[in-house]
PDB file of C-alpha atoms (C1' of nucleotides) in Angstrom:
ATOM      1  CA  MET A   1      -2.442  -2.463   3.137  1.00 68.00           C
ATOM      2  CA  PRO A   2      -2.002   1.128   3.396  1.00 94.00           C
ATOM      3  CA  GLU A   3      -2.377   3.748   0.660  1.00 96.00           C
ATOM      4  CA  LEU A   4      -2.041   7.377   0.606  1.00 97.00           C
ATOM      5  CA  PRO A   5      -4.980   8.069   3.025  1.00 97.00           C
ATOM      6  CA  GLU A   6      -3.863   5.439   5.466  1.00 97.00           C
ATOM      7  CA  VAL A   7      -0.404   6.564   5.504  1.00 97.00           C
ATOM      8  CA  GLU A   8      -1.353  10.342   5.823  1.00 97.00           C
ATOM      9  CA  THR A   9      -3.429   9.386   8.889  1.00 97.00           C
ATOM     10  CA  MET A  10      -0.631   7.465  10.338  1.00 97.00           C
ATOM     11  CA  VAL A  11       1.783  10.270   9.690  1.00 97.00           C
ATOM     12  CA  ARG A  12      -0.773  12.799  11.244  1.00 97.00           C
ATOM     13  CA  GLY A  13      -0.868  10.725  14.397  1.00 97.00           C
ATOM     14  CA  LEU A  14       2.745  10.008  14.478  1.00 97.00           C
ATOM     15  CA  ARG A  15       3.952  13.627  14.086  1.00 97.00           C
ATOM     16  CA  PRO A  16       2.911  14.858  17.484  1.00 97.00           C
ATOM     17  CA  ALA A  17       4.036  11.927  19.237  1.00 97.00           C
ATOM     18  CA  LEU A  18       7.601  11.884  17.493  1.00 97.00           C
ATOM     19  CA  ARG A  19       8.564  15.471  16.419  1.00 97.00           C
ATOM     20  CA  GLY A  20      11.128  17.009  18.498  1.00 97.00           C
ATOM     21  CA  ARG A  21      11.149  14.009  20.812  1.00 97.00           C
ATOM     22  CA  LEU A  22      14.521  12.216  21.888  1.00 97.00           C
ATOM     23  CA  VAL A  23      14.623   8.586  20.665  1.00 96.00           C
ATOM     24  CA  HIS A  24      16.506   6.791  23.456  1.00 96.00           C
ATOM     25  CA  ARG A  25      16.695   3.466  21.538  1.00 94.00           C
ATOM     26  CA  ILE A  26      15.145   1.895  18.548  1.00 94.00           C
ATOM     27  CA  ASP A  27      14.849  -1.928  19.012  1.00 94.00           C
ATOM     28  CA  LEU A  28      14.785  -3.807  15.777  1.00 94.00           C
ATOM     29  CA  HIS A  29      12.910  -7.166  16.426  1.00 95.00           C
ATOM     30  CA  ASP A  30      13.211  -8.324  12.847  1.00 94.00           C
ATOM     31  CA  PRO A  31      16.499  -7.403  11.157  1.00 93.00           C
ATOM     32  CA  SER A  32      15.451  -8.839   7.675  1.00 93.00           C
ATOM     33  CA  MET A  33      13.222  -5.928   7.304  1.00 95.00           C
ATOM     34  CA  LEU A  34      15.939  -3.474   7.439  1.00 95.00           C
ATOM     35  CA  LEU A  35      17.746  -2.272   4.432  1.00 94.00           C
ATOM     36  CA  GLY A  36      20.585   0.232   3.971  1.00 93.00           C
ATOM     37  CA  CYS A  37      22.203  -0.183   7.258  1.00 90.00           C
ATOM     38  CA  PRO A  38      23.885  -3.236   8.848  1.00 88.00           C
ATOM     39  CA  ALA A  39      21.628  -4.661  11.388  1.00 83.00           C
ATOM     40  CA  GLY A  40      24.484  -4.667  13.813  1.00 84.00           C
ATOM     41  CA  GLU A  41      24.852  -0.977  13.420  1.00 88.00           C
ATOM     42  CA  PHE A  42      21.191  -0.064  13.685  1.00 87.00           C
ATOM     43  CA  ALA A  43      21.124  -0.024  17.574  1.00 86.00           C
ATOM     44  CA  ALA A  44      24.009   2.347  17.653  1.00 88.00           C
ATOM     45  CA  ARG A  45      22.787   4.732  14.859  1.00 90.00           C
ATOM     46  CA  GLY A  46      19.216   4.899  16.309  1.00 89.00           C
ATOM     47  CA  SER A  47      20.369   5.725  19.956  1.00 92.00           C
ATOM     48  CA  GLY A  48      20.219   9.213  21.240  1.00 95.00           C
ATOM     49  CA  VAL A  49      18.733  10.806  18.112  1.00 95.00           C
ATOM     50  CA  CYS A  50      16.173  13.599  18.033  1.00 97.00           C
ATOM     51  CA  VAL A  51      13.300  13.374  15.479  1.00 97.00           C
ATOM     52  CA  GLU A  52      13.245  16.576  13.416  1.00 97.00           C
ATOM     53  CA  GLU A  53      10.202  15.646  11.173  1.00 96.00           C
ATOM     54  CA  VAL A  54       7.690  13.136  10.278  1.00 97.00           C
ATOM     55  CA  GLU A  55       6.509  13.241   6.604  1.00 96.00           C
ATOM     56  CA  ARG A  56       4.744  11.266   4.044  1.00 96.00           C
ATOM     57  CA  ARG A  57       5.979  10.516   0.452  1.00 96.00           C
ATOM     58  CA  GLY A  58       3.321   8.571  -1.430  1.00 95.00           C
ATOM     59  CA  LYS A  59       2.686   5.373   0.755  1.00 97.00           C
ATOM     60  CA  TRP A  60       5.882   5.802   2.706  1.00 96.00           C
ATOM     61  CA  VAL A  61       6.650   7.420   6.101  1.00 97.00           C
ATOM     62  CA  VAL A  62       9.819   9.471   6.238  1.00 96.00           C
ATOM     63  CA  ILE A  63      11.368  10.278   9.594  1.00 97.00           C
ATOM     64  CA  GLY A  64      14.056  12.925   9.427  1.00 96.00           C
ATOM     65  CA  LEU A  65      16.525  12.779  12.368  1.00 96.00           C
ATOM     66  CA  ALA A  66      18.198  15.973  13.656  1.00 96.00           C
ATOM     67  CA  ASP A  67      21.876  16.718  13.589  1.00 94.00           C
ATOM     68  CA  ASP A  68      22.394  15.066  10.241  1.00 92.00           C
ATOM     69  CA  ARG A  69      21.938  11.729  11.889  1.00 93.00           C
ATOM     70  CA  GLY A  70      20.118  10.380   8.895  1.00 94.00           C
ATOM     71  CA  MET A  71      16.621   9.614   7.593  1.00 96.00           C
ATOM     72  CA  ILE A  72      14.518   6.537   8.156  1.00 96.00           C
ATOM     73  CA  VAL A  73      11.848   5.638   5.574  1.00 96.00           C
ATOM     74  CA  ILE A  74       9.227   3.166   6.409  1.00 96.00           C
ATOM     75  CA  GLN A  75       7.339   1.345   3.917  1.00 96.00           C
ATOM     76  CA  PRO A  76       4.366  -0.344   5.516  1.00 96.00           C
ATOM     77  CA  ARG A  77       3.357  -1.984   2.149  1.00 95.00           C
ATOM     78  CA  MET A  78       0.551  -4.647   2.814  1.00 93.00           C
ATOM     79  CA  THR A  79       0.116  -5.013   6.504  1.00 94.00           C
ATOM     80  CA  GLY A  80       2.608  -2.648   8.254  1.00 96.00           C
ATOM     81  CA  GLY A  81       1.261   0.128  10.648  1.00 97.00           C
ATOM     82  CA  PHE A  82       2.288   2.096  13.664  1.00 97.00           C
ATOM     83  CA  TRP A  83       0.763   2.093  17.262  1.00 97.00           C
ATOM     84  CA  LEU A  84       0.996   4.702  20.028  1.00 97.00           C
ATOM     85  CA  VAL A  85      -1.070   2.370  22.163  1.00 96.00           C
ATOM     86  CA  ASP A  86      -0.272  -1.275  23.052  1.00 95.00           C
ATOM     87  CA  PRO A  87      -0.457  -3.159  19.905  1.00 94.00           C
ATOM     88  CA  PRO A  88      -2.839  -6.063  20.250  1.00 92.00           C
ATOM     89  CA  ARG A  89      -0.727  -8.535  18.566  1.00 93.00           C
ATOM     90  CA  PRO A  90       2.773  -8.083  20.360  1.00 94.00           C
ATOM     91  CA  GLU A  91       4.299 -10.882  18.233  1.00 94.00           C
ATOM     92  CA  HIS A  92       3.847  -8.805  15.192  1.00 95.00           C
ATOM     93  CA  VAL A  93       5.969  -5.821  16.605  1.00 96.00           C
ATOM     94  CA  ARG A  94       8.959  -5.613  14.111  1.00 96.00           C
ATOM     95  CA  ALA A  95      10.568  -2.343  15.583  1.00 96.00           C
ATOM     96  CA  THR A  96      10.103  -0.403  18.775  1.00 96.00           C
ATOM     97  CA  PHE A  97      11.103   3.334  19.049  1.00 96.00           C
ATOM     98  CA  ARG A  98      11.732   4.094  22.731  1.00 96.00           C
ATOM     99  CA  LEU A  99      11.395   7.646  23.607  1.00 97.00           C
ATOM    100  CA  ALA A 100      12.825   9.433  26.538  1.00 94.00           C
ATOM    101  CA  ASN A 101      11.805  12.352  28.758  1.00 90.00           C
ATOM    102  CA  PRO A 102       9.021  11.222  29.288  1.00 93.00           C
ATOM    103  CA  GLU A 103       9.321   7.661  28.494  1.00 96.00           C
ATOM    104  CA  ALA A 104       6.957   6.358  25.676  1.00 97.00           C
ATOM    105  CA  SER A 105       7.148   3.783  22.867  1.00 97.00           C
ATOM    106  CA  VAL A 106       6.088   3.817  19.284  1.00 97.00           C
ATOM    107  CA  TRP A 107       5.582   0.379  17.703  1.00 97.00           C
ATOM    108  CA  PHE A 108       5.824  -0.595  14.055  1.00 97.00           C
ATOM    109  CA  CYS A 109       3.851  -3.739  13.571  1.00 96.00           C
ATOM    110  CA  ASP A 110       3.521  -5.916  10.262  1.00 95.00           C
ATOM    111  CA  ALA A 111       1.860  -9.144  10.300  1.00 94.00           C
ATOM    112  CA  ARG A 112       3.177 -10.232   6.946  1.00 93.00           C
ATOM    113  CA  ARG A 113       6.581  -8.893   7.282  1.00 95.00           C
ATOM    114  CA  LEU A 114       6.514  -7.461   3.641  1.00 94.00           C
ATOM    115  CA  GLY A 115       7.191  -3.921   5.137  1.00 96.00           C
ATOM    116  CA  ARG A 116      10.644  -2.342   4.960  1.00 96.00           C
ATOM    117  CA  ILE A 117      12.603  -0.216   7.060  1.00 96.00           C
ATOM    118  CA  LEU A 118      15.216   1.884   5.032  1.00 95.00           C
ATOM    119  CA  TRP A 119      18.068   3.865   6.576  1.00 95.00           C
ATOM    120  CA  PHE A 120      19.705   6.672   4.791  1.00 95.00           C
ATOM    121  CA  ASP A 121      22.817   8.739   5.863  1.00 93.00           C
ATOM    122  CA  GLY A 122      21.434  12.150   5.002  1.00 91.00           C
ATOM    123  CA  PRO A 123      18.577  13.856   3.406  1.00 92.00           C
ATOM    124  CA  GLU A 124      20.331  13.908  -0.028  1.00 93.00           C
ATOM    125  CA  SER A 125      20.585  10.217  -0.403  1.00 93.00           C
ATOM    126  CA  ALA A 126      17.180   9.637   1.089  1.00 95.00           C
ATOM    127  CA  ALA A 127      15.638  12.145  -1.592  1.00 94.00           C
ATOM    128  CA  THR A 128      17.521  10.555  -4.411  1.00 93.00           C
ATOM    129  CA  ALA A 129      16.289   7.118  -3.530  1.00 93.00           C
ATOM    130  CA  ILE A 130      12.795   8.372  -2.972  1.00 95.00           C
ATOM    131  CA  ASP A 131      12.585  10.282  -6.085  1.00 94.00           C
ATOM    132  CA  ARG A 132      13.848   7.358  -8.131  1.00 92.00           C
ATOM    133  CA  SER A 133      10.800   5.273  -7.557  1.00 93.00           C
ATOM    134  CA  GLN A 134       8.098   7.958  -6.396  1.00 94.00           C
ATOM    135  CA  GLY A 135       6.258  10.162  -8.857  1.00 95.00           C
ATOM    136  CA  PRO A 136       4.322  13.298  -7.907  1.00 96.00           C
ATOM    137  CA  ASP A 137       2.079  13.001  -4.982  1.00 96.00           C
ATOM    138  CA  ALA A 138      -1.526  12.053  -5.820  1.00 97.00           C
ATOM    139  CA  LEU A 139      -2.744  14.960  -3.636  1.00 97.00           C
ATOM    140  CA  LYS A 140      -0.466  17.669  -5.439  1.00 96.00           C
ATOM    141  CA  VAL A 141      -0.209  16.558  -9.050  1.00 96.00           C
ATOM    142  CA  ASP A 142      -1.141  18.995 -11.516  1.00 96.00           C
ATOM    143  CA  ARG A 143      -3.424  18.316 -14.452  1.00 97.00           C
ATOM    144  CA  ASP A 144      -0.831  18.701 -17.425  1.00 97.00           C
ATOM    145  CA  ASP A 145       1.888  16.827 -15.474  1.00 96.00           C
ATOM    146  CA  LEU A 146      -0.721  14.001 -15.059  1.00 97.00           C
ATOM    147  CA  ALA A 147      -1.783  14.150 -18.826  1.00 97.00           C
ATOM    148  CA  ALA A 148       1.859  14.046 -19.929  1.00 96.00           C
ATOM    149  CA  ARG A 149       2.509  10.851 -17.862  1.00 96.00           C
ATOM    150  CA  LEU A 150      -0.545   9.187 -19.107  1.00 96.00           C
ATOM    151  CA  SER A 151       0.337   9.924 -22.668  1.00 96.00           C
ATOM    152  CA  ARG A 152       3.487   8.017 -22.364  1.00 95.00           C
ATOM    153  CA  THR A 153       2.018   4.596 -21.757  1.00 96.00           C
ATOM    154  CA  ARG A 154      -0.529   2.210 -23.468  1.00 95.00           C
ATOM    155  CA  ARG A 155      -1.008   0.189 -20.125  1.00 95.00           C
ATOM    156  CA  ALA A 156      -4.483   0.152 -18.886  1.00 95.00           C
ATOM    157  CA  ILE A 157      -5.362   3.273 -16.848  1.00 96.00           C
ATOM    158  CA  LYS A 158      -5.981   1.283 -13.503  1.00 96.00           C
ATOM    159  CA  PRO A 159      -2.359  -0.126 -13.263  1.00 96.00           C
ATOM    160  CA  THR A 160      -1.027   3.162 -14.487  1.00 96.00           C
ATOM    161  CA  LEU A 161      -2.703   5.090 -11.579  1.00 96.00           C
ATOM    162  CA  MET A 162      -1.320   2.295  -9.307  1.00 96.00           C
ATOM    163  CA  ASP A 163       2.200   2.868 -10.606  1.00 96.00           C
ATOM    164  CA  GLN A 164       4.105   4.672  -7.889  1.00 95.00           C
ATOM    165  CA  LYS A 165       6.472   6.273 -10.569  1.00 95.00           C
ATOM    166  CA  VAL A 166       3.618   7.723 -12.278  1.00 96.00           C
ATOM    167  CA  LEU A 167       1.632   9.003  -9.372  1.00 96.00           C
ATOM    168  CA  ALA A 168       2.554   8.219  -5.703  1.00 96.00           C
ATOM    169  CA  GLY A 169      -0.062   7.067  -3.330  1.00 96.00           C
ATOM    170  CA  VAL A 170      -2.897   5.408  -5.128  1.00 96.00           C
ATOM    171  CA  GLY A 171      -3.382   1.530  -4.558  1.00 96.00           C
ATOM    172  CA  ASN A 172      -6.209  -0.781  -5.408  1.00 96.00           C
ATOM    173  CA  ILE A 173      -8.908   0.429  -3.429  1.00 96.00           C
ATOM    174  CA  TYR A 174      -8.684   4.296  -4.284  1.00 97.00           C
ATOM    175  CA  ALA A 175      -7.923   3.429  -7.961  1.00 97.00           C
ATOM    176  CA  ASP A 176     -11.462   1.857  -8.175  1.00 97.00           C
ATOM    177  CA  GLU A 177     -12.931   4.759  -6.324  1.00 97.00           C
ATOM    178  CA  ILE A 178     -11.254   7.311  -8.479  1.00 97.00           C
ATOM    179  CA  LEU A 179     -12.115   5.680 -11.775  1.00 97.00           C
ATOM    180  CA  PHE A 180     -15.670   5.256 -10.809  1.00 97.00           C
ATOM    181  CA  GLU A 181     -16.009   8.963  -9.950  1.00 97.00           C
ATOM    182  CA  ALA A 182     -14.297   9.801 -13.165  1.00 97.00           C
ATOM    183  CA  ARG A 183     -16.568   7.349 -15.116  1.00 97.00           C
ATOM    184  CA  LEU A 184     -13.570   5.700 -16.613  1.00 97.00           C
ATOM    185  CA  HIS A 185     -13.277   1.938 -17.345  1.00 96.00           C
ATOM    186  CA  PRO A 186     -10.048   0.541 -15.557  1.00 96.00           C
ATOM    187  CA  SER A 187      -8.961  -1.012 -18.959  1.00 96.00           C
ATOM    188  CA  ARG A 188      -8.984   2.076 -20.911  1.00 96.00           C
ATOM    189  CA  VAL A 189      -5.609   2.701 -22.637  1.00 96.00           C
ATOM    190  CA  SER A 190      -4.021   5.517 -20.646  1.00 96.00           C
ATOM    191  CA  ALA A 191      -2.694   7.360 -23.661  1.00 96.00           C
ATOM    192  CA  GLU A 192      -6.066   7.211 -25.254  1.00 96.00           C
ATOM    193  CA  LEU A 193      -7.884   9.302 -22.602  1.00 97.00           C
ATOM    194  CA  SER A 194      -9.195  12.534 -24.207  1.00 97.00           C
ATOM    195  CA  PRO A 195      -8.108  15.798 -22.665  1.00 97.00           C
ATOM    196  CA  ARG A 196     -11.766  16.038 -21.214  1.00 97.00           C
ATOM    197  CA  GLU A 197     -11.373  12.605 -19.756  1.00 97.00           C
ATOM    198  CA  VAL A 198      -8.047  13.697 -18.226  1.00 97.00           C
ATOM    199  CA  ASP A 199      -9.744  16.633 -16.774  1.00 98.00           C
ATOM    200  CA  ARG A 200     -12.394  14.368 -15.275  1.00 97.00           C
ATOM    201  CA  LEU A 201      -9.842  12.147 -13.986  1.00 97.00           C
ATOM    202  CA  HIS A 202      -7.549  14.704 -12.337  1.00 97.00           C
ATOM    203  CA  ALA A 203     -10.522  16.638 -10.846  1.00 98.00           C
ATOM    204  CA  VAL A 204     -11.562  13.573  -8.821  1.00 97.00           C
ATOM    205  CA  ILE A 205      -8.176  12.225  -7.462  1.00 97.00           C
ATOM    206  CA  ALA A 206      -7.746  14.772  -4.548  1.00 97.00           C
ATOM    207  CA  PRO A 207     -11.303  14.825  -3.555  1.00 97.00           C
ATOM    208  CA  VAL A 208     -11.423  11.095  -3.293  1.00 97.00           C
ATOM    209  CA  LEU A 209      -8.277  10.951  -1.182  1.00 97.00           C
ATOM    210  CA  LEU A 210      -9.213  13.766   0.962  1.00 97.00           C
ATOM    211  CA  LYS A 211     -12.577  12.225   1.802  1.00 97.00           C
ATOM    212  CA  ALA A 212     -10.802   9.145   2.758  1.00 97.00           C
ATOM    213  CA  ILE A 213      -8.356  11.100   4.912  1.00 97.00           C
ATOM    214  CA  ALA A 214     -11.336  12.768   6.629  1.00 97.00           C
ATOM    215  CA  ALA A 215     -12.615   9.315   7.390  1.00 96.00           C
ATOM    216  CA  GLU A 216      -9.069   8.188   8.629  1.00 96.00           C
ATOM    217  CA  GLY A 217      -8.732   5.514   5.854  1.00 95.00           C
ATOM    218  CA  SER A 218     -10.175   2.170   5.019  1.00 95.00           C
ATOM    219  CA  THR A 219     -10.304  -0.755   7.510  1.00 93.00           C
ATOM    220  CA  PHE A 220     -11.577  -4.249   6.817  1.00 85.00           C
ATOM    221  CA  ASP A 221     -11.013  -7.299   8.707  1.00 83.00           C
ATOM    222  CA  ALA A 222      -7.836  -7.472  10.878  1.00 81.00           C
ATOM    223  CA  GLY A 223      -6.127  -4.838   8.699  1.00 88.00           C
ATOM    224  CA  TYR A 224      -5.281  -1.226   8.906  1.00 94.00           C
ATOM    225  CA  ARG A 225      -6.019   0.720  12.203  1.00 95.00           C
ATOM    226  CA  THR A 226      -4.943   4.308  13.163  1.00 95.00           C
ATOM    227  CA  VAL A 227      -2.117   4.790  15.567  1.00 96.00           C
ATOM    228  CA  LEU A 228      -4.663   4.821  18.397  1.00 95.00           C
ATOM    229  CA  GLY A 229      -5.958   1.408  17.241  1.00 95.00           C
ATOM    230  CA  LEU A 230      -9.248   2.827  15.642  1.00 94.00           C
ATOM    231  CA  GLU A 231     -10.890   1.774  12.579  1.00 94.00           C
ATOM    232  CA  GLY A 232     -11.017   3.871   9.391  1.00 95.00           C
ATOM    233  CA  GLY A 233     -14.486   4.696   8.198  1.00 95.00           C
ATOM    234  CA  PHE A 234     -14.198   5.259   4.564  1.00 95.00           C
ATOM    235  CA  LEU A 235     -15.388   1.739   3.499  1.00 95.00           C
ATOM    236  CA  ALA A 236     -18.749   2.711   5.184  1.00 94.00           C
ATOM    237  CA  VAL A 237     -19.140   5.730   2.593  1.00 96.00           C
ATOM    238  CA  ASN A 238     -17.295   4.686  -0.368  1.00 97.00           C
ATOM    239  CA  SER A 239     -18.843   3.637  -3.749  1.00 97.00           C
ATOM    240  CA  MET A 240     -16.934   0.564  -5.095  1.00 96.00           C
ATOM    241  CA  TYR A 241     -14.491  -1.424  -3.177  1.00 95.00           C
ATOM    242  CA  GLY A 242     -15.985  -4.449  -1.381  1.00 94.00           C
ATOM    243  CA  ARG A 243     -19.486  -3.682  -2.849  1.00 95.00           C
ATOM    244  CA  ALA A 244     -19.967  -6.445  -5.552  1.00 94.00           C
ATOM    245  CA  GLY A 245     -23.789  -6.944  -6.335  1.00 94.00           C
ATOM    246  CA  GLN A 246     -24.840  -3.610  -4.701  1.00 95.00           C
ATOM    247  CA  PRO A 247     -26.418  -1.049  -6.660  1.00 96.00           C
ATOM    248  CA  CYS A 248     -24.201   1.544  -8.349  1.00 97.00           C
ATOM    249  CA  LYS A 249     -24.615   4.993  -6.934  1.00 97.00           C
ATOM    250  CA  GLY A 250     -24.807   6.317 -10.482  1.00 97.00           C
ATOM    251  CA  CYS A 251     -27.333   4.234 -12.207  1.00 98.00           C
ATOM    252  CA  GLY A 252     -28.388   1.415  -9.737  1.00 97.00           C
ATOM    253  CA  ASP A 253     -26.921  -1.395 -11.820  1.00 97.00           C
ATOM    254  CA  PRO A 254     -25.158  -4.041  -9.700  1.00 96.00           C
ATOM    255  CA  ILE A 255     -21.529  -3.457  -9.126  1.00 96.00           C
ATOM    256  CA  GLN A 256     -19.228  -5.973 -10.618  1.00 95.00           C
ATOM    257  CA  LYS A 257     -16.265  -7.577  -9.119  1.00 94.00           C
ATOM    258  CA  THR A 258     -13.795  -8.637 -11.872  1.00 93.00           C
ATOM    259  CA  LYS A 259     -10.178  -8.964 -12.720  1.00 92.00           C
ATOM    260  CA  ILE A 260      -8.578  -6.774 -15.436  1.00 92.00           C
ATOM    261  CA  PRO A 261      -5.379  -7.659 -17.520  1.00 89.00           C
ATOM    262  CA  GLY A 262      -2.432  -6.059 -16.140  1.00 88.00           C
ATOM    263  CA  LEU A 263      -3.200  -6.398 -12.581  1.00 89.00           C
ATOM    264  CA  ILE A 264      -2.280  -9.962 -11.351  1.00 83.00           C
ATOM    265  CA  GLY A 265      -4.592 -11.276  -8.568  1.00 83.00           C
ATOM    266  CA  ARG A 266      -6.185  -8.007  -7.400  1.00 91.00           C
ATOM    267  CA  PRO A 267      -9.889  -7.537  -7.648  1.00 94.00           C
ATOM    268  CA  THR A 268     -11.300  -4.685  -9.462  1.00 95.00           C
ATOM    269  CA  TYR A 269     -14.889  -3.299  -8.806  1.00 96.00           C
ATOM    270  CA  LEU A 270     -16.688  -1.353 -11.649  1.00 96.00           C
ATOM    271  CA  CYS A 271     -20.024  -0.342 -12.965  1.00 97.00           C
ATOM    272  CA  PRO A 272     -20.225  -1.666 -16.589  1.00 96.00           C
ATOM    273  CA  ARG A 273     -22.920   1.019 -17.444  1.00 97.00           C
ATOM    274  CA  CYS A 274     -21.395   4.194 -15.770  1.00 97.00           C
ATOM    275  CA  GLN A 275     -17.837   3.073 -16.753  1.00 97.00           C
ATOM    276  CA  PRO A 276     -18.038   2.009 -20.365  1.00 95.00           C
ATOM    277  CA  SER A 277     -15.112   0.385 -21.738  1.00 90.00           C
ATOM    278  CA  SER A 278     -14.979   2.391 -24.993  1.00 79.00           C
TER     279      SER A 278
ATOM    280  C1'  DC B   1      12.450   0.133 -23.376  1.00 50.30           C
ATOM    281  C1'  DG B   2       7.713  -0.949 -22.247  1.00 50.30           C
ATOM    282  C1'  DG B   3       5.175  -4.063 -20.268  1.00 50.30           C
ATOM    283  C1'  DT B   4       3.961  -8.412 -17.493  1.00 50.30           C
ATOM    284  C1'  DT B   5       4.659 -11.784 -14.123  1.00 50.30           C
ATOM    285  C1'  DA B   6       6.768 -14.072  -9.972  1.00 50.30           C
ATOM    286  C1'  DC B   7       7.882 -13.533  -5.746  1.00 50.30           C
ATOM    287  C1'  DC B   8       8.339 -11.876  -0.912  1.00 50.30           C
ATOM    288  C1'  DC B   9       5.260 -13.302   3.643  1.00 50.30           C
ATOM    289  C1'  DT B  10       1.502 -14.597   6.973  1.00 50.30           C
ATOM    290  C1'  DG B  11      -3.227 -14.640   8.916  1.00 50.30           C
ATOM    291  C1'  DG B  12      -7.851 -15.004   8.213  1.00 50.30           C
ATOM    292  C1'  DA B  13     -11.733 -16.674   5.772  1.00 50.30           C
ATOM    293  C1'  DT B  14     -13.771 -20.225   3.252  1.00 50.30           C
ATOM    294  C1'  DG B  15     -14.788 -25.008   1.882  1.00 50.30           C
ATOM    295  C1'  DC B  16     -14.720 -29.841   2.295  1.00 50.30           C
TER     296       DC B  16
ATOM    297  C1'  DT C   1     -12.703 -30.147  14.300  1.00 50.30           C
ATOM    298  C1'  DG C   2      -9.009 -30.541  10.997  1.00 50.30           C
ATOM    299  C1'  DC C   3      -6.950 -29.605   6.965  1.00 50.30           C
ATOM    300  C1'  DA C   4      -6.248 -27.496   2.289  1.00 50.30           C
ATOM    301  C1'  DT C   5      -6.997 -23.794  -0.562  1.00 50.30           C
ATOM    302  C1'  DC C   6      -7.658 -19.162  -1.482  1.00 50.30           C
ATOM    303  C1'  DC C   7      -7.387 -14.385  -0.624  1.00 50.30           C
ATOM    304  C1'  DA C   8      -5.253  -9.726   0.526  1.00 50.30           C
ATOM    305  C1'  DG C   9      -4.934  -2.683   0.073  1.00 50.30           C
ATOM    306  C1'  DG C  10       2.420  -3.160  -2.112  1.00 50.30           C
ATOM    307  C1'  DG C  11       7.072  -3.035  -4.195  1.00 50.30           C
ATOM    308  C1'  DT C  12      10.672  -4.824  -6.888  1.00 50.30           C
ATOM    309  C1'  DA C  13      13.505  -8.067  -9.617  1.00 50.30           C
ATOM    310  C1'  DA C  14      13.484 -10.688 -13.413  1.00 50.30           C
ATOM    311  C1'  DC C  15      11.814 -11.846 -17.528  1.00 50.30           C
ATOM    312  C1'  DC C  16       9.882 -11.536 -22.507  1.00 50.30           C
TER     313       DC C  16
END
DNA sequence: CGGTTACCCTGGATGC
DNA sequence: TGCATCCAGGGTAACC
């Protein structure tokens, strides 16, 4: 579920709760979600460690441990999330970080169990693995870097924006919002965008994501919540996702829900008038 | 190599 | 009500 704004909101909530704290123990309730460490060693490696930092890389949460004890990378993927308050569905808790002095718990929950918990021995091995699959962060990418990356592929622009190797952080909801703000059709060939269109695209990426962060992300149905269990407010103020049939904010024509080639299964919301395909 | 698809999972909504 | 079907915001391996 979570894209960059949701993970950034998670990290901002987790950081004050975890940074500098002693982890007495990590209980792993679903060993199949753990990679990079034998499940049998996880308890020992995760005991008596101090959390040095909590960061975000794209849609991933990176927890750095002090004294060279390693790095934990958590990929929430579709339905993963952290709770600082009692999770409403205890059966979905997959890992529990038990803190000491004072005692507290941080829960990682994931209904669909698609999330992953990766263990790395040190910052270097973690950085190598992360860099291999994560491009520049969508909040920080500079215009010419983005242009160069788009010029290298003839895929449609929407799947390109959602390719974490190209740009880290954008998923299905924010890709639609970004492409509408840039007035670009999601099926446009990435390498065929004009310099001015790349300017337009680059100019809207960070503002869209920052607006979503300010709203604490996007919540619908039983999905994402903040670490305090609150709903994100972005879908109350967004322009596209979930608004099929509603008037486009640009021209008033009805927003279309459709599928575009290159994105299996996922819906795309667009305004055919404001986002012409050529 | 670039691009596309299948698959991993489960809960909730929808439809008959 | 019960059951089947479809849908979902991600990531990666396998395939062509």
